[in-house]
CSV table of C-alpha atoms in Angstrom, one decimal:
chain,number,residue,atom,x,y,z
A,1,MET,CA,-59.0,8.2,7.7
A,2,LYS,CA,-61.3,6.3,10.2
A,3,LEU,CA,-58.4,4.6,11.7
A,4,ARG,CA,-56.5,7.7,12.1
A,5,ILE,CA,-59.6,9.4,13.9
A,6,LYS,CA,-60.0,6.2,16.4
A,7,TRP,CA,-56.4,6.3,16.9
A,8,LYS,CA,-56.3,10.0,17.9
A,9,GLN,CA,-59.4,9.5,20.2
A,10,HIS,CA,-57.5,6.6,22.1
A,11,LEU,CA,-54.4,8.7,22.1
A,12,LYS,CA,-56.3,11.4,23.8
A,13,THR,CA,-58.1,9.0,26.2
A,14,ILE,CA,-54.8,7.5,27.4
A,15,ILE,CA,-52.9,11.0,27.8
A,16,ALA,CA,-55.9,12.0,29.6
A,17,PHE,CA,-55.7,9.0,31.7
A,18,LEU,CA,-52.1,9.6,32.4
A,19,LEU,CA,-52.7,13.2,33.5
A,20,ILE,CA,-55.4,12.0,36.0
A,21,VAL,CA,-52.8,9.4,37.4
A,22,ALA,CA,-50.0,12.2,37.7
A,23,VAL,CA,-52.6,14.7,39.4
A,24,CYS,CA,-53.7,11.9,41.9
A,25,GLY,CA,-50.0,11.1,42.7
A,26,ALA,CA,-49.1,14.8,43.0
A,27,ILE,CA,-52.0,15.2,45.5
A,28,VAL,CA,-51.0,12.2,47.5
A,29,VAL,CA,-47.5,13.5,47.7
A,30,VAL,CA,-48.1,17.3,48.5
A,31,SER,CA,-51.1,16.2,51.0
A,32,GLY,CA,-48.3,14.1,53.0
A,33,ILE,CA,-51.0,11.6,53.5
A,34,ALA,CA,-48.5,9.0,51.9
A,35,PRO,CA,-47.0,6.7,54.8
A,36,ILE,CA,-43.2,6.5,55.0
A,37,ALA,CA,-43.1,5.1,58.7
A,38,ALA,CA,-40.7,2.1,59.1
A,39,SER,CA,-43.1,0.7,61.5
A,40,SER,CA,-45.8,0.1,59.0
A,41,GLY,CA,-43.7,-2.2,56.8
A,42,HIS,CA,-44.5,-2.3,52.8
A,43,TRP,CA,-47.6,-3.6,51.1
A,44,GLU,CA,-47.2,-7.2,49.9
A,45,ILE,CA,-47.3,-6.0,46.4
A,46,THR,CA,-44.7,-3.2,47.0
A,47,LYS,CA,-42.4,-5.7,48.8
A,48,TRP,CA,-42.8,-8.0,45.6
A,49,PHE,CA,-42.1,-5.4,43.1
A,50,LEU,CA,-39.2,-3.9,45.1
A,51,ASN,CA,-37.7,-7.4,45.6
A,52,PHE,CA,-38.3,-8.2,41.9
A,53,SER,CA,-36.8,-5.0,40.8
A,54,LYS,CA,-33.8,-5.7,43.0
A,55,GLU,CA,-33.1,-9.2,41.7
A,56,ARG,CA,-33.0,-8.3,38.1
A,57,ALA,CA,-30.9,-5.2,38.5
A,58,VAL,CA,-28.3,-7.2,40.7
A,59,ALA,CA,-28.4,-10.2,37.9
A,60,THR,CA,-28.0,-7.9,34.8
A,61,HIS,CA,-25.3,-5.5,36.2
A,62,SER,CA,-23.3,-8.3,37.9
A,63,MET,CA,-23.3,-10.5,34.7
A,64,MET,CA,-20.0,-9.6,33.1
A,65,ILE,CA,-17.9,-9.5,36.5
A,66,GLU,CA,-15.0,-11.8,36.5
A,67,VAL,CA,-14.4,-13.8,39.4
A,68,PRO,CA,-10.8,-14.3,40.8
A,69,ASP,CA,-9.7,-16.9,43.2
A,70,LEU,CA,-11.5,-16.6,46.3
A,71,ASP,CA,-10.6,-19.9,48.0
A,72,VAL,CA,-7.8,-18.1,49.7
A,73,GLN,CA,-7.6,-18.3,53.4
A,74,SER,CA,-5.7,-14.7,53.8
A,75,LYS,CA,-8.3,-13.2,51.5
A,76,ILE,CA,-11.4,-14.9,53.7
A,77,VAL,CA,-9.7,-13.5,57.1
A,78,GLN,CA,-9.2,-10.0,55.6
A,79,GLY,CA,-12.9,-10.4,54.9
A,80,ALA,CA,-14.0,-11.5,58.4
A,81,GLY,CA,-12.0,-8.4,60.0
A,82,HIS,CA,-14.1,-6.0,58.0
A,83,TYR,CA,-17.6,-8.1,58.7
A,84,GLU,CA,-16.6,-7.8,62.3
A,85,ILE,CA,-16.3,-4.1,62.5
A,86,GLY,CA,-18.6,-3.0,59.5
A,87,CYS,CA,-21.2,-5.6,59.0
A,88,LEU,CA,-22.0,-7.4,62.3
A,89,GLN,CA,-24.1,-4.7,63.5
A,90,CYS,CA,-26.9,-4.9,60.8
A,91,HIS,CA,-26.6,-8.5,60.1
A,92,GLY,CA,-25.4,-10.4,63.4
A,93,SER,CA,-22.7,-13.4,63.4
A,94,PRO,CA,-23.0,-16.9,64.2
A,95,GLY,CA,-24.1,-17.1,67.6
A,96,LYS,CA,-25.0,-13.4,67.8
A,97,GLU,CA,-28.2,-12.0,66.9
A,98,PRO,CA,-28.2,-8.2,65.3
A,99,PRO,CA,-29.5,-5.7,67.7
A,100,ARG,CA,-33.3,-5.3,68.2
A,101,VAL,CA,-33.3,-1.8,66.5
A,102,VAL,CA,-32.2,-3.8,63.3
A,103,SER,CA,-35.2,-5.7,63.2
A,104,LEU,CA,-37.3,-2.6,63.2
A,105,MET,CA,-35.9,-1.3,60.0
A,106,THR,CA,-38.0,-1.7,56.6
A,107,PRO,CA,-36.7,-3.5,54.8
A,108,LYS,CA,-34.9,-5.6,57.7
A,109,PRO,CA,-31.4,-6.4,57.0
A,110,PRO,CA,-31.3,-10.1,55.8
A,111,ASP,CA,-30.0,-13.1,57.3
A,112,ILE,CA,-26.5,-13.7,56.0
A,113,ALA,CA,-26.4,-17.4,56.2
A,114,SER,CA,-29.9,-17.8,54.5
A,115,ILE,CA,-29.2,-15.6,51.6
A,116,VAL,CA,-25.6,-16.6,50.4
A,117,PRO,CA,-26.4,-19.8,48.9
A,118,ASP,CA,-28.6,-18.6,46.4
A,119,ARG,CA,-26.0,-15.9,45.4
A,120,GLU,CA,-23.5,-16.2,42.9
A,121,PRO,CA,-19.9,-14.8,43.8
A,122,GLN,CA,-20.2,-11.7,41.1
A,123,GLU,CA,-23.6,-11.0,42.7
A,124,LEU,CA,-22.4,-10.6,46.1
A,125,PHE,CA,-19.7,-8.4,44.7
A,126,TYR,CA,-21.9,-6.1,43.1
A,127,ILE,CA,-24.1,-5.7,46.2
A,128,VAL,CA,-21.0,-5.2,48.5
A,129,LYS,CA,-19.3,-2.6,46.0
A,130,HIS,CA,-22.5,-0.4,45.2
A,131,GLY,CA,-25.0,-1.1,47.9
A,132,ILE,CA,-28.7,-1.0,47.5
A,133,MET,CA,-30.7,2.2,47.5
A,134,LEU,CA,-33.2,2.6,50.1
A,135,THR,CA,-32.7,-0.4,52.4
A,136,GLY,CA,-29.6,0.9,54.6
A,137,MET,CA,-27.2,-1.2,52.7
A,138,PRO,CA,-24.5,1.4,52.0
A,139,ALA,CA,-22.1,1.3,49.1
A,140,TRP,CA,-18.3,0.2,49.4
A,141,PRO,CA,-16.6,3.3,51.1
A,142,SER,CA,-13.9,3.4,48.8
A,143,GLN,CA,-14.9,2.3,45.2
A,144,GLN,CA,-11.3,1.9,44.1
A,145,ARG,CA,-10.4,-1.2,46.2
A,146,ASP,CA,-12.0,-3.9,44.4
A,147,ASP,CA,-9.4,-6.1,46.2
A,148,GLU,CA,-10.9,-5.4,49.6
A,149,VAL,CA,-14.6,-6.3,48.1
A,150,TRP,CA,-13.5,-9.4,47.1
A,151,SER,CA,-12.1,-10.7,50.1
A,152,VAL,CA,-15.6,-9.8,51.8
A,153,VAL,CA,-17.0,-12.0,49.3
A,154,ALA,CA,-14.7,-14.8,50.0
A,155,PHE,CA,-15.6,-14.7,53.7
A,156,LEU,CA,-19.4,-14.6,52.7
A,157,LEU,CA,-19.1,-17.6,50.8
A,158,LYS,CA,-17.8,-19.6,53.9
A,159,TYR,CA,-20.0,-17.8,56.3
A,160,PRO,CA,-23.2,-20.2,56.3
A,161,GLN,CA,-20.9,-23.3,57.0
A,162,LEU,CA,-19.5,-21.4,60.1
A,163,SER,CA,-19.9,-22.0,63.8
A,164,GLU,CA,-19.6,-19.4,66.4
A,165,THR,CA,-16.0,-20.3,67.2
A,166,GLU,CA,-15.1,-20.6,63.7
A,167,TYR,CA,-16.2,-17.1,63.2
A,168,GLN,CA,-14.5,-15.8,66.1
A,169,GLN,CA,-11.1,-17.2,64.9
A,170,LEU,CA,-11.6,-15.9,61.4
A,171,ALA,CA,-12.6,-12.4,62.8
A,172,LEU,CA,-10.1,-12.3,65.5
A,173,GLY,CA,-7.6,-15.0,65.7
A,174,ASP,CA,-6.6,-15.3,69.1
A,175,PHE,CA,-7.0,-12.0,70.3
A,176,GLU,CA,-9.8,-11.3,73.1
A,177,LYS,CA,-11.0,-7.8,74.0
A,178,GLN,CA,-10.0,-7.3,77.6
A,179,SER,CA,-8.9,-3.8,79.0
A,180,ALA,CA,-6.0,-3.1,80.8
A,181,GLN,CA,-3.6,-5.1,78.8
A,182,THR,CA,0.0,-4.5,78.9
A,183,ILE,CA,2.9,-5.8,76.1
A,184,GLU,CA,6.6,-5.3,76.2
A,185,GLY,CA,8.1,-2.5,74.2
A,186,VAL,CA,11.2,-2.0,72.5
A,187,ALA,CA,12.8,-0.2,75.9
A,188,ASP,CA,11.7,-3.6,77.7
A,189,ASP,CA,9.3,-1.4,79.7
A,190,ALA,CA,5.4,-2.6,80.2
A,191,LEU,CA,3.4,-0.8,77.5
A,192,THR,CA,-0.5,-0.1,78.1
A,193,VAL,CA,-2.6,-1.2,75.5
A,194,PRO,CA,-4.7,2.0,74.4
A,195,HIS,CA,-8.6,1.2,74.5
A,196,GLU,CA,-9.0,2.1,70.6
A,197,VAL,CA,-6.3,-0.7,69.7
A,198,ILE,CA,-8.4,-3.2,71.7
A,199,GLU,CA,-11.5,-2.0,70.1
A,200,SER,CA,-10.8,-1.3,66.5
A,201,CYS,CA,-7.3,-2.1,65.7
A,202,ALA,CA,-5.9,-5.6,67.3
A,203,GLY,CA,-8.5,-7.9,65.5
A,204,CYS,CA,-6.5,-7.4,62.4
A,205,HIS,CA,-3.0,-5.8,63.2
A,206,GLY,CA,-2.7,-7.7,66.6
A,207,VAL,CA,-1.9,-6.2,70.1
A,208,ASP,CA,1.6,-7.1,69.1
A,209,GLY,CA,1.3,-5.1,65.7
A,210,LYS,CA,2.3,-8.2,63.7
A,211,GLY,CA,-0.8,-8.5,61.5
A,212,ARG,CA,-1.7,-11.9,62.4
A,213,GLU,CA,1.2,-13.3,60.5
A,214,LEU,CA,-0.8,-12.8,57.4
A,215,GLY,CA,0.4,-10.5,54.3
A,216,VAL,CA,-3.1,-8.9,53.9
A,217,PHE,CA,-2.6,-6.9,57.5
A,218,PRO,CA,0.6,-4.9,57.6
A,219,LYS,CA,2.8,-5.2,60.5
A,220,LEU,CA,2.6,-1.8,62.5
A,221,ALA,CA,5.5,-3.0,65.2
A,222,GLY,CA,8.3,-0.4,65.1
A,223,GLN,CA,6.6,1.5,62.3
A,224,ASN,CA,7.7,5.3,61.9
A,225,GLU,CA,5.2,7.1,64.4
A,226,ALA,CA,5.1,10.3,61.9
A,227,TYR,CA,4.1,8.0,59.2
A,228,MET,CA,1.3,6.3,61.1
A,229,ILE,CA,-0.3,9.9,62.1
A,230,ALA,CA,0.0,10.9,58.5
A,231,THR,CA,-1.5,7.8,57.1
A,232,LEU,CA,-4.5,7.8,59.6
A,233,LYS,CA,-5.3,11.2,58.7
A,234,ALA,CA,-5.0,10.5,54.9
A,235,TYR,CA,-7.5,8.0,55.7
A,236,GLN,CA,-9.8,10.3,57.4
A,237,GLU,CA,-9.5,12.9,54.4
A,238,ASP,CA,-10.3,10.3,51.9
A,239,HIS,CA,-6.7,10.6,50.4
A,240,ARG,CA,-6.0,7.2,51.3
A,241,HIS,CA,-8.2,4.5,49.9
A,242,SER,CA,-9.6,1.6,51.9
A,243,GLY,CA,-13.2,0.7,52.4
A,244,THR,CA,-12.2,-0.8,55.8
A,245,MET,CA,-9.8,1.9,57.0
A,246,GLU,CA,-11.5,5.0,56.2
A,247,PRO,CA,-14.6,4.2,58.6
A,248,VAL,CA,-12.5,3.1,61.5
A,249,ALA,CA,-9.8,6.1,61.1
A,250,GLY,CA,-13.0,8.7,60.4
A,251,ARG,CA,-14.4,8.2,63.8
A,252,ILE,CA,-11.3,8.7,66.0
A,253,ASP,CA,-9.9,12.2,66.9
A,254,GLU,CA,-6.5,13.6,66.7
A,255,LYS,CA,-5.4,12.6,70.3
A,256,ILE,CA,-6.2,9.0,69.8
A,257,ILE,CA,-4.4,9.1,66.4
A,258,GLU,CA,-1.4,9.9,68.1
A,259,GLU,CA,-1.8,7.8,70.9
A,260,VAL,CA,-2.5,4.8,68.7
A,261,SER,CA,0.8,5.7,66.4
A,262,GLN,CA,2.8,6.1,69.1
A,263,TYR,CA,2.2,3.0,70.9
A,264,TYR,CA,2.7,0.8,67.6
A,265,SER,CA,5.9,2.7,67.0
A,266,GLN,CA,7.3,1.6,70.4
A,267,LEU,CA,6.6,-2.3,69.9
A,268,LYS,CA,9.5,-4.9,69.1
A,269,THR,CA,9.5,-5.7,65.6
A,270,GLY,CA,10.7,-9.3,66.0
A,271,ASP,CA,12.4,-11.6,63.5
A,272,ALA,CA,12.0,-11.1,59.7
A,273,THR,CA,8.6,-12.1,58.5
A,274,ILE,CA,9.9,-15.3,56.4
A,275,SER,CA,11.7,-18.3,57.5
A,276,SER,CA,15.3,-19.5,56.6
A,277,ALA,CA,13.9,-22.1,54.2
A,278,GLU,CA,11.6,-19.3,52.8
A,279,THR,CA,14.7,-17.1,52.4
A,280,GLU,CA,16.7,-20.0,50.7
A,281,GLU,CA,13.9,-20.9,48.2
A,282,ASN,CA,13.8,-17.3,47.2
A,283,ARG,CA,17.2,-16.3,47.5
A,284,GLU,CA,17.8,-15.2,44.2
A,285,ALA,CA,14.8,-12.9,43.9
A,286,ILE,CA,16.0,-11.5,47.2
A,287,ALA,CA,19.3,-10.8,45.9
A,288,ARG,CA,17.8,-9.1,42.8
A,289,GLY,CA,15.4,-7.3,45.1
A,290,GLN,CA,18.4,-6.1,47.4
A,291,LYS,CA,20.1,-4.7,44.0
A,292,ILE,CA,17.1,-2.5,43.0
A,293,ALA,CA,16.7,-1.4,46.7
A,294,THR,CA,20.3,-0.3,46.9
A,295,ASN,CA,20.9,1.0,43.2
A,296,GLY,CA,17.6,1.5,41.6
A,297,ILE,CA,17.4,0.4,38.0
A,298,PRO,CA,18.9,3.2,36.3
A,299,GLN,CA,18.2,1.9,32.7
A,300,GLN,CA,14.4,2.2,33.6
A,301,ASN,CA,14.6,5.6,35.4
A,302,VAL,CA,13.9,3.9,38.6
A,303,PRO,CA,15.7,5.2,41.9
A,304,SER,CA,16.9,3.2,44.8
A,305,CYS,CA,14.2,2.5,47.6
A,306,VAL,CA,16.8,3.0,50.3
A,307,ASP,CA,16.9,6.7,49.9
A,308,CYS,CA,13.4,6.9,51.5
A,309,HIS,CA,12.9,3.5,53.0
A,310,PRO,CA,16.6,2.7,55.1
A,311,THR,CA,17.3,-0.8,55.8
A,312,SER,CA,19.0,0.3,59.0
A,313,ARG,CA,17.0,1.2,61.9
A,314,THR,CA,18.1,4.8,62.0
A,315,PRO,CA,16.1,7.7,63.9
A,316,PHE,CA,13.1,8.7,61.6
A,317,ASN,CA,12.9,12.3,60.4
A,318,ASN,CA,10.6,12.2,57.8
A,319,ALA,CA,6.9,10.7,57.5
A,320,TYR,CA,8.0,7.8,55.0
A,321,PRO,CA,7.2,4.3,56.4
A,322,THR,CA,9.8,1.7,57.5
A,323,LEU,CA,9.6,-1.5,55.3
A,324,ASN,CA,12.1,-3.9,57.2
A,325,GLY,CA,10.3,-7.1,57.7
A,326,GLN,CA,7.1,-6.1,56.3
A,327,TYR,CA,4.9,-8.6,54.4
A,328,ALA,CA,5.9,-9.4,50.7
A,329,ASP,CA,2.2,-10.1,49.7
A,330,TYR,CA,1.3,-6.5,51.2
A,331,LEU,CA,4.1,-4.4,49.8
A,332,GLU,CA,3.6,-5.9,46.2
A,333,LEU,CA,-0.3,-4.9,46.5
A,334,GLN,CA,0.6,-1.6,47.6
A,335,LEU,CA,3.0,-1.1,44.7
A,336,ASN,CA,0.5,-2.2,42.3
A,337,LEU,CA,-2.2,0.1,43.7
A,338,PHE,CA,0.3,3.0,43.1
A,339,LYS,CA,0.8,1.8,39.6
A,340,GLN,CA,-3.3,1.7,38.9
A,341,ARG,CA,-3.7,5.1,40.8
A,342,LYS,CA,-6.0,3.4,43.4
A,343,ARG,CA,-4.2,3.7,46.7
A,344,GLY,CA,-3.9,7.3,47.6
A,345,GLY,CA,-2.0,8.2,50.9
A,346,THR,CA,-0.2,11.2,52.4
A,347,LYS,CA,1.1,14.2,50.8
A,348,SER,CA,4.3,12.4,49.7
A,349,ALA,CA,2.3,9.5,48.0
A,350,ASN,CA,2.6,10.7,44.5
A,351,LEU,CA,6.5,10.4,44.8
A,352,MET,CA,5.7,6.8,44.4
A,353,HIS,CA,3.9,7.1,41.0
A,354,ALA,CA,7.0,7.8,38.9
A,355,VAL,CA,8.8,5.0,40.6
A,356,VAL,CA,6.5,2.1,40.1
A,357,ASP,CA,5.3,3.4,36.4
A,358,HIS,CA,8.9,2.0,35.3
A,359,MET,CA,8.8,-1.2,37.4
A,360,GLN,CA,7.8,-4.5,36.0
A,361,THR,CA,5.8,-7.1,38.1
A,362,GLU,CA,8.7,-9.4,38.7
A,363,GLN,CA,10.7,-6.2,40.1
A,364,MET,CA,8.3,-5.4,42.4
A,365,GLN,CA,7.9,-8.8,43.6
A,366,ASP,CA,11.6,-8.9,44.1
A,367,VAL,CA,11.9,-5.9,46.1
A,368,SER,CA,9.0,-6.9,48.1
A,369,LEU,CA,10.7,-10.3,49.1
A,370,TYR,CA,14.1,-8.5,50.0
A,371,TYR,CA,12.4,-6.0,52.4
A,372,GLN,CA,10.2,-9.0,53.8
A,373,SER,CA,13.6,-10.7,54.3
A,374,LEU,CA,15.0,-8.1,56.6
A,375,LYS,CA,14.7,-8.0,60.4
A,376,GLY,CA,13.1,-4.9,61.9
A,377,GLY,CA,16.3,-3.8,63.7
A,378,GLU,CA,18.6,-4.2,60.8
């Protein structure tokens, strides 16, 4: 009985203490005396508590994430391309300090080279994909595209060892941002390269629209203008998913969309993407892909591809993409994203779901190789 009475007395004391703390907290908040100025920084104990909480949360939530093969040059280059347009502004790059205004943020964005060696790949993935509350670190703009997030992680793992020159090569290749550039178009006339292409597109897709000869960046040279306009608008409206492209498309207006689309549609497509040696090596797969593209797979309810994506360079009268000479890796990825319902796209994108749902992985590879083997003008 005495123990019960003592326990009740202790409970009343605890409740009273908590009520006092709550009232004091409410007074501080309502009165507005609690500092929120970034210029004041955090108290050391606050900084420790927030850091400790962050470390434990990242470690716990990344525990079961499976890490794919990240030592792939195309992934590293793709990640570098996103870093150049999406991360450099806060974190800087080798040989380039972040803007002064960033140093006045609370907390200040960390130096990537110093923190990456202490992180596991799955931890980097969790941070890049989900961001961190109250730090200015945003979540990945498209939560459906883990493949893009892993490319950024692949790049970050290489970042601490990069020189300024090596970084520039990964992020931009041989491209240099210069105004008043021109390039020869299909009509053998000199096309003026739009400013937006120089600033936002060429680092990944190239001034020539050939995607830096890497399967992670699609070729845009000779692409259907109507399709590109519809696609950029789909990125703007969050109908097509990409954490890299959505922010880029989101900041340009309709006039620029039309200008960029018209420019790339007028470029020469060049030769087939793969060499004759590669064609010989994959000739059986290409032959199977040609059969699928031409006749479909009737027994699997898969229609032919050429009805919407003809292999001859006929005038475009729809908003479907031309696939001739496109990278097989890129095409295969798109087919898989359609199948997983993670791609999105224009108003016609849902037509692809019924197609890919009945296709096997090898069949998607074959038809991708077939389209890659075609010259843009054939």
